[in-house]
Amino acid sequence: MKKIEFDGYLLVYLADNIGGLWKGSFAVLKGRTEITRGSLPLSAGSEEAVQAEILAAARRCTGPRLAA
């Protein structure tokens, strides 16, 4: 598992490259409280790109909510 701190949150993620296809799962925490979790297929070709994609997904989950 890898960890990234951003905007007061902690992102914990795991990514696997299976047969050339990256898949990732993540959890976003604020303190000890889990805010959200998810999994997604990734289009990344490297570990750095995987980290960027997962961080972008986490930011979308924690960003300001739009009014309905």
Short mmCIF file of N, CA and C in Angstrom, two decimals:
data_model
loop_
_atom_site.label_atom_id
_atom_site.label_comp_id
_atom_site.label_asym_id
_atom_site.label_seq_id
_atom_site.Cartn_x
_atom_site.Cartn_y
_atom_site.Cartn_z
N MET A 1 0.84 -1.18 0.00
CA MET A 1 0.00 0.00 0.00
C MET A 1 0.88 1.23 0.00
N LYS A 2 0.38 2.25 -0.68
CA LYS A 2 1.10 3.51 -0.73
C LYS A 2 0.20 4.59 -0.17
N LYS A 3 0.81 5.65 0.34
CA LYS A 3 0.05 6.74 0.97
C LYS A 3 0.49 8.07 0.39
N ILE A 4 -0.50 8.96 0.24
CA ILE A 4 -0.25 10.33 -0.21
C ILE A 4 -1.12 11.25 0.64
N GLU A 5 -0.54 12.32 1.14
CA GLU A 5 -1.32 13.34 1.85
C GLU A 5 -1.63 14.47 0.87
N PHE A 6 -2.90 14.92 0.86
CA PHE A 6 -3.29 16.02 -0.01
C PHE A 6 -4.47 16.76 0.62
N ASP A 7 -4.43 18.07 0.58
CA ASP A 7 -5.54 18.93 1.03
C ASP A 7 -6.13 18.52 2.39
N GLY A 8 -5.31 18.04 3.30
CA GLY A 8 -5.79 17.65 4.63
C GLY A 8 -6.36 16.23 4.67
N TYR A 9 -6.26 15.49 3.59
CA TYR A 9 -6.74 14.10 3.51
C TYR A 9 -5.55 13.16 3.39
N LEU A 10 -5.81 11.90 3.66
CA LEU A 10 -4.82 10.86 3.44
C LEU A 10 -5.39 9.88 2.42
N LEU A 11 -4.67 9.68 1.35
CA LEU A 11 -5.05 8.74 0.30
C LEU A 11 -4.20 7.50 0.47
N VAL A 12 -4.85 6.36 0.62
CA VAL A 12 -4.17 5.07 0.72
C VAL A 12 -4.61 4.28 -0.51
N TYR A 13 -3.63 3.79 -1.28
CA TYR A 13 -4.01 3.09 -2.50
C TYR A 13 -3.11 1.89 -2.78
N LEU A 14 -3.62 1.02 -3.62
CA LEU A 14 -2.92 -0.16 -4.08
C LEU A 14 -3.20 -0.28 -5.57
N ALA A 15 -2.17 -0.49 -6.37
CA ALA A 15 -2.34 -0.64 -7.82
C ALA A 15 -1.58 -1.87 -8.28
N ASP A 16 -2.18 -2.59 -9.21
CA ASP A 16 -1.58 -3.80 -9.76
C ASP A 16 -1.57 -3.73 -11.27
N ASN A 17 -0.51 -4.24 -11.86
CA ASN A 17 -0.40 -4.35 -13.31
C ASN A 17 -0.56 -5.82 -13.64
N ILE A 18 -1.71 -6.17 -14.17
CA ILE A 18 -2.00 -7.57 -14.50
C ILE A 18 -2.12 -7.68 -16.01
N GLY A 19 -1.18 -8.35 -16.62
CA GLY A 19 -1.22 -8.54 -18.07
C GLY A 19 -1.15 -7.24 -18.85
N GLY A 20 -0.46 -6.24 -18.33
CA GLY A 20 -0.33 -4.96 -19.01
C GLY A 20 -1.46 -3.99 -18.74
N LEU A 21 -2.45 -4.38 -17.94
CA LEU A 21 -3.56 -3.50 -17.59
C LEU A 21 -3.47 -3.14 -16.11
N TRP A 22 -3.45 -1.86 -15.82
CA TRP A 22 -3.38 -1.39 -14.43
C TRP A 22 -4.78 -1.32 -13.85
N LYS A 23 -4.90 -1.73 -12.60
CA LYS A 23 -6.14 -1.58 -11.84
C LYS A 23 -5.74 -1.03 -10.48
N GLY A 24 -6.58 -0.18 -9.93
CA GLY A 24 -6.25 0.43 -8.65
C GLY A 24 -7.44 0.48 -7.72
N SER A 25 -7.17 0.47 -6.43
CA SER A 25 -8.21 0.68 -5.43
C SER A 25 -7.65 1.67 -4.42
N PHE A 26 -8.56 2.44 -3.82
CA PHE A 26 -8.11 3.49 -2.91
C PHE A 26 -9.13 3.75 -1.81
N ALA A 27 -8.65 4.39 -0.77
CA ALA A 27 -9.50 4.89 0.31
C ALA A 27 -8.98 6.28 0.67
N VAL A 28 -9.90 7.19 0.96
CA VAL A 28 -9.55 8.54 1.38
C VAL A 28 -10.00 8.71 2.82
N LEU A 29 -9.08 9.15 3.67
CA LEU A 29 -9.38 9.33 5.09
C LEU A 29 -9.16 10.77 5.52
N LYS A 30 -9.95 11.20 6.46
CA LYS A 30 -9.78 12.51 7.11
C LYS A 30 -9.63 12.18 8.58
N GLY A 31 -8.42 12.32 9.10
CA GLY A 31 -8.15 11.84 10.46
C GLY A 31 -8.24 10.33 10.43
N ARG A 32 -9.06 9.77 11.29
CA ARG A 32 -9.25 8.32 11.31
C ARG A 32 -10.55 7.88 10.64
N THR A 33 -11.25 8.84 10.04
CA THR A 33 -12.55 8.56 9.42
C THR A 33 -12.39 8.35 7.93
N GLU A 34 -12.94 7.25 7.43
CA GLU A 34 -12.91 6.99 6.00
C GLU A 34 -13.97 7.86 5.32
N ILE A 35 -13.56 8.64 4.35
CA ILE A 35 -14.46 9.53 3.62
C ILE A 35 -15.07 8.79 2.43
N THR A 36 -14.24 8.12 1.67
CA THR A 36 -14.71 7.38 0.50
C THR A 36 -13.71 6.30 0.14
N ARG A 37 -14.16 5.38 -0.68
CA ARG A 37 -13.28 4.34 -1.21
C ARG A 37 -13.76 4.00 -2.60
N GLY A 38 -12.87 3.48 -3.41
CA GLY A 38 -13.26 3.12 -4.76
C GLY A 38 -12.22 2.26 -5.44
N SER A 39 -12.57 1.80 -6.61
CA SER A 39 -11.63 1.05 -7.45
C SER A 39 -11.89 1.45 -8.90
N LEU A 40 -10.86 1.35 -9.73
CA LEU A 40 -11.01 1.79 -11.10
C LEU A 40 -9.96 1.15 -12.00
N PRO A 41 -10.32 0.96 -13.27
CA PRO A 41 -9.30 0.57 -14.24
C PRO A 41 -8.49 1.82 -14.58
N LEU A 42 -7.23 1.66 -14.86
CA LEU A 42 -6.36 2.80 -15.12
C LEU A 42 -5.79 2.71 -16.53
N SER A 43 -5.60 3.85 -17.16
CA SER A 43 -5.01 3.88 -18.49
C SER A 43 -3.52 4.17 -18.42
N ALA A 44 -2.97 4.19 -17.23
CA ALA A 44 -1.58 4.55 -17.00
C ALA A 44 -0.62 3.52 -17.61
N GLY A 45 0.57 4.01 -17.92
CA GLY A 45 1.60 3.13 -18.44
C GLY A 45 2.79 3.01 -17.52
N SER A 46 2.75 3.75 -16.39
CA SER A 46 3.87 3.72 -15.45
C SER A 46 3.35 3.93 -14.03
N GLU A 47 4.18 3.65 -13.07
CA GLU A 47 3.80 3.82 -11.65
C GLU A 47 3.48 5.29 -11.35
N GLU A 48 4.23 6.22 -11.93
CA GLU A 48 3.98 7.64 -11.70
C GLU A 48 2.62 8.05 -12.26
N ALA A 49 2.28 7.54 -13.44
CA ALA A 49 0.99 7.86 -14.04
C ALA A 49 -0.15 7.25 -13.25
N VAL A 50 0.07 6.06 -12.69
CA VAL A 50 -0.93 5.42 -11.83
C VAL A 50 -1.23 6.32 -10.63
N GLN A 51 -0.18 6.80 -9.98
CA GLN A 51 -0.34 7.67 -8.82
C GLN A 51 -1.13 8.92 -9.19
N ALA A 52 -0.83 9.52 -10.33
CA ALA A 52 -1.53 10.72 -10.77
C ALA A 52 -3.02 10.44 -11.03
N GLU A 53 -3.33 9.32 -11.67
CA GLU A 53 -4.73 8.97 -11.95
C GLU A 53 -5.52 8.71 -10.67
N ILE A 54 -4.93 7.98 -9.75
CA ILE A 54 -5.63 7.68 -8.50
C ILE A 54 -5.81 8.94 -7.67
N LEU A 55 -4.80 9.81 -7.63
CA LEU A 55 -4.93 11.07 -6.91
C LEU A 55 -6.03 11.93 -7.53
N ALA A 56 -6.13 11.97 -8.85
CA ALA A 56 -7.18 12.74 -9.51
C ALA A 56 -8.56 12.19 -9.14
N ALA A 57 -8.70 10.88 -9.10
CA ALA A 57 -9.98 10.27 -8.72
C ALA A 57 -10.32 10.61 -7.27
N ALA A 58 -9.34 10.59 -6.39
CA ALA A 58 -9.57 10.92 -4.98
C ALA A 58 -9.97 12.39 -4.84
N ARG A 59 -9.33 13.27 -5.58
CA ARG A 59 -9.69 14.70 -5.53
C ARG A 59 -11.12 14.93 -6.00
N ARG A 60 -11.56 14.19 -7.01
CA ARG A 60 -12.95 14.32 -7.48
C ARG A 60 -13.92 13.89 -6.38
N CYS A 61 -13.55 12.91 -5.59
CA CYS A 61 -14.42 12.41 -4.51
C CYS A 61 -14.48 13.37 -3.34
N THR A 62 -13.46 14.20 -3.16
CA THR A 62 -13.41 15.08 -2.01
C THR A 62 -13.66 16.54 -2.35
N GLY A 63 -13.82 16.84 -3.64
CA GLY A 63 -14.03 18.21 -4.08
C GLY A 63 -15.39 18.73 -3.65
N PRO A 64 -15.61 20.04 -3.83
CA PRO A 64 -16.92 20.60 -3.47
C PRO A 64 -18.04 19.97 -4.27
N ARG A 65 -19.13 19.71 -3.59
CA ARG A 65 -20.30 19.08 -4.24
C ARG A 65 -21.08 20.15 -4.99
N LEU A 66 -21.54 19.78 -6.18
CA LEU A 66 -22.36 20.72 -6.97
C LEU A 66 -23.80 20.64 -6.50
N ALA A 67 -24.47 21.78 -6.51
CA ALA A 67 -25.88 21.82 -6.11
C ALA A 67 -26.73 21.13 -7.18
N ALA A 68 -27.74 20.43 -6.73
CA ALA A 68 -28.59 19.68 -7.69
C ALA A 68 -29.55 20.61 -8.39
#
